[in-house]
Amino acid sequence: MEQLQGPSAIYNMAVALRLVGDLDAAALGQSLADVVGRHESLRTVFGAVDGIPQQVVVPAGQAELGWQIVDATGWSADRLKEAAGAVAQHPFDLTHEIPLRAALFRIADDEHLLVAVVHHNAADGWSITPLVAVLGSG
């Protein structure tokens, strides 16, 4: 569809979680990478050979995760909301990107906002909750 319509965030499904307490951001990023490694749908891209769309499962160790840690210390609530919205609304290029990205906004040493976005090709409303649970369990 996106090859016909062009880039759009209409199929993005985002979840934002406010995390309070000590957090090892590197461990969270590794946990996210582990989830991607275990689920082929989260590392599938959609290329085209001779104009024919094809699914390509990226090998687990080669999937480039869209993971970023952003220092949001001192940001206003409006600026944080705008930045989180930008992550949620950024269209995927499924010809090159896996259908999952996440950003961790560090608000304070013990307060973070995790924004995870998955394309509908890789998950639906029913699978988002288990995906978040798997991420939380490492």
Short mmCIF file of C-alpha atoms in Angstrom, two decimals:
data_model
loop_
_atom_site.label_atom_id
_atom_site.label_comp_id
_atom_site.label_asym_id
_atom_site.label_seq_id
_atom_site.Cartn_x
_atom_site.Cartn_y
_atom_site.Cartn_z
CA MET A 1 0.00 0.00 0.00
CA GLU A 2 2.74 2.44 0.89
CA GLN A 3 4.39 1.94 -2.49
CA LEU A 4 1.15 3.17 -4.05
CA GLN A 5 0.23 5.88 -1.53
CA GLY A 6 3.67 7.06 -0.42
CA PRO A 7 5.00 7.36 3.13
CA SER A 8 2.34 7.64 5.80
CA ALA A 9 2.05 7.07 9.53
CA ILE A 10 -1.52 5.80 9.20
CA TYR A 11 -0.42 2.21 9.97
CA ASN A 12 1.78 3.18 12.94
CA MET A 13 0.70 1.80 16.29
CA ALA A 14 2.38 3.58 19.18
CA VAL A 15 2.50 3.00 22.89
CA ALA A 16 3.96 5.42 25.43
CA LEU A 17 4.97 4.23 28.88
CA ARG A 18 6.06 6.49 31.72
CA LEU A 19 8.75 4.66 33.67
CA VAL A 20 9.52 5.79 37.22
CA GLY A 21 12.50 4.51 39.21
CA ASP A 22 16.01 3.39 38.40
CA LEU A 23 16.38 2.33 34.78
CA ASP A 24 19.28 0.79 32.89
CA ALA A 25 18.69 2.30 29.44
CA ALA A 26 21.30 0.07 27.80
CA ALA A 27 19.64 -3.05 29.23
CA LEU A 28 16.25 -1.84 27.99
CA GLY A 29 17.70 -1.33 24.51
CA GLN A 30 19.23 -4.81 24.60
CA SER A 31 15.90 -6.26 25.75
CA LEU A 32 14.21 -4.59 22.80
CA ALA A 33 16.86 -5.98 20.43
CA ASP A 34 16.31 -9.45 21.93
CA VAL A 35 12.57 -9.21 21.28
CA VAL A 36 13.27 -8.24 17.67
CA GLY A 37 15.67 -11.16 17.35
CA ARG A 38 13.03 -13.64 18.55
CA HIS A 39 10.18 -12.44 16.32
CA GLU A 40 10.61 -12.61 12.55
CA SER A 41 7.67 -10.29 11.94
CA LEU A 42 9.60 -7.52 13.74
CA ARG A 43 12.57 -7.87 11.40
CA THR A 44 10.82 -8.26 8.08
CA VAL A 45 11.29 -5.66 5.36
CA PHE A 46 9.40 -5.42 2.09
CA GLY A 47 11.64 -4.96 -0.90
CA ALA A 48 10.81 -5.24 -4.58
CA VAL A 49 12.60 -7.29 -7.20
CA ASP A 50 11.68 -6.34 -10.76
CA GLY A 51 8.73 -4.39 -9.36
CA ILE A 52 7.36 -7.40 -7.44
CA PRO A 53 7.08 -6.86 -3.67
CA GLN A 54 8.80 -9.49 -1.54
CA GLN A 55 9.12 -10.07 2.18
CA VAL A 56 12.68 -10.39 3.39
CA VAL A 57 13.39 -11.54 6.94
CA VAL A 58 16.53 -9.79 8.16
CA PRO A 59 18.79 -12.17 10.11
CA ALA A 60 18.46 -11.65 13.86
CA GLY A 61 21.93 -10.22 14.38
CA GLN A 62 21.67 -7.86 11.41
CA ALA A 63 18.34 -6.12 12.09
CA GLU A 64 18.97 -2.41 12.64
CA LEU A 65 16.80 -1.35 15.51
CA GLY A 66 15.50 2.20 15.48
CA TRP A 67 16.45 2.83 19.13
CA GLN A 68 17.39 6.20 20.51
CA ILE A 69 17.92 7.67 23.95
CA VAL A 70 17.05 11.35 24.20
CA ASP A 71 18.05 13.62 27.07
CA ALA A 72 14.80 15.45 27.83
CA THR A 73 15.95 16.88 31.15
CA GLY A 74 14.37 20.27 31.67
CA TRP A 75 11.95 19.96 28.78
CA SER A 76 8.46 21.38 29.13
CA ALA A 77 5.52 18.98 29.02
CA ASP A 78 4.56 20.43 25.63
CA ARG A 79 8.02 19.86 24.17
CA LEU A 80 8.05 16.27 25.45
CA LYS A 81 4.58 15.63 24.04
CA GLU A 82 5.62 17.08 20.67
CA ALA A 83 8.80 14.97 20.53
CA ALA A 84 6.95 11.79 21.52
CA GLY A 85 4.32 12.55 18.89
CA ALA A 86 7.02 13.00 16.25
CA VAL A 87 8.39 9.53 17.05
CA ALA A 88 4.89 8.04 16.90
CA GLN A 89 4.00 9.77 13.62
CA HIS A 90 7.25 9.24 11.71
CA PRO A 91 6.43 6.98 8.74
CA PHE A 92 8.31 3.71 8.30
CA ASP A 93 10.18 2.99 5.09
CA LEU A 94 9.51 -0.75 5.08
CA THR A 95 11.77 -1.27 2.09
CA HIS A 96 14.74 -0.57 4.39
CA GLU A 97 13.53 -0.34 7.99
CA ILE A 98 12.27 -3.05 10.28
CA PRO A 99 8.71 -2.32 11.44
CA LEU A 100 9.63 -1.38 15.02
CA ARG A 101 11.32 1.63 16.53
CA ALA A 102 11.55 3.06 20.02
CA ALA A 103 12.78 6.16 21.77
CA LEU A 104 13.53 6.58 25.44
CA PHE A 105 13.21 10.14 26.72
CA ARG A 106 15.18 10.69 29.94
CA ILE A 107 13.16 13.27 31.87
CA ALA A 108 15.13 12.88 35.13
CA ASP A 109 17.48 10.29 36.61
CA ASP A 110 14.50 8.30 37.84
CA GLU A 111 11.86 9.24 35.26
CA HIS A 112 11.65 8.22 31.60
CA LEU A 113 9.14 8.09 28.79
CA LEU A 114 9.39 5.10 26.45
CA VAL A 115 7.70 5.51 23.08
CA ALA A 116 7.56 2.32 21.01
CA VAL A 117 6.06 2.25 17.52
CA VAL A 118 5.26 -0.82 15.47
CA HIS A 119 3.89 -0.92 11.94
CA HIS A 120 0.58 -2.71 11.51
CA ASN A 121 2.27 -5.16 9.10
CA ALA A 122 4.11 -6.64 12.09
CA ALA A 123 1.48 -6.42 14.82
CA ASP A 124 -2.13 -5.61 15.47
CA GLY A 125 -4.17 -4.43 18.43
CA TRP A 126 -4.24 -7.93 19.92
CA SER A 127 -0.49 -8.46 19.75
CA ILE A 128 0.66 -5.11 21.14
CA THR A 129 -0.04 -6.02 24.79
CA PRO A 130 1.92 -9.30 24.66
CA LEU A 131 4.72 -7.50 22.81
CA VAL A 132 5.00 -4.94 25.61
CA ALA A 133 4.87 -7.78 28.19
CA VAL A 134 7.68 -9.67 26.41
CA LEU A 135 9.74 -6.49 26.33
CA GLY A 136 9.20 -6.00 30.06
CA SER A 137 10.26 -9.56 30.84
CA GLY A 138 13.48 -9.23 28.83
#
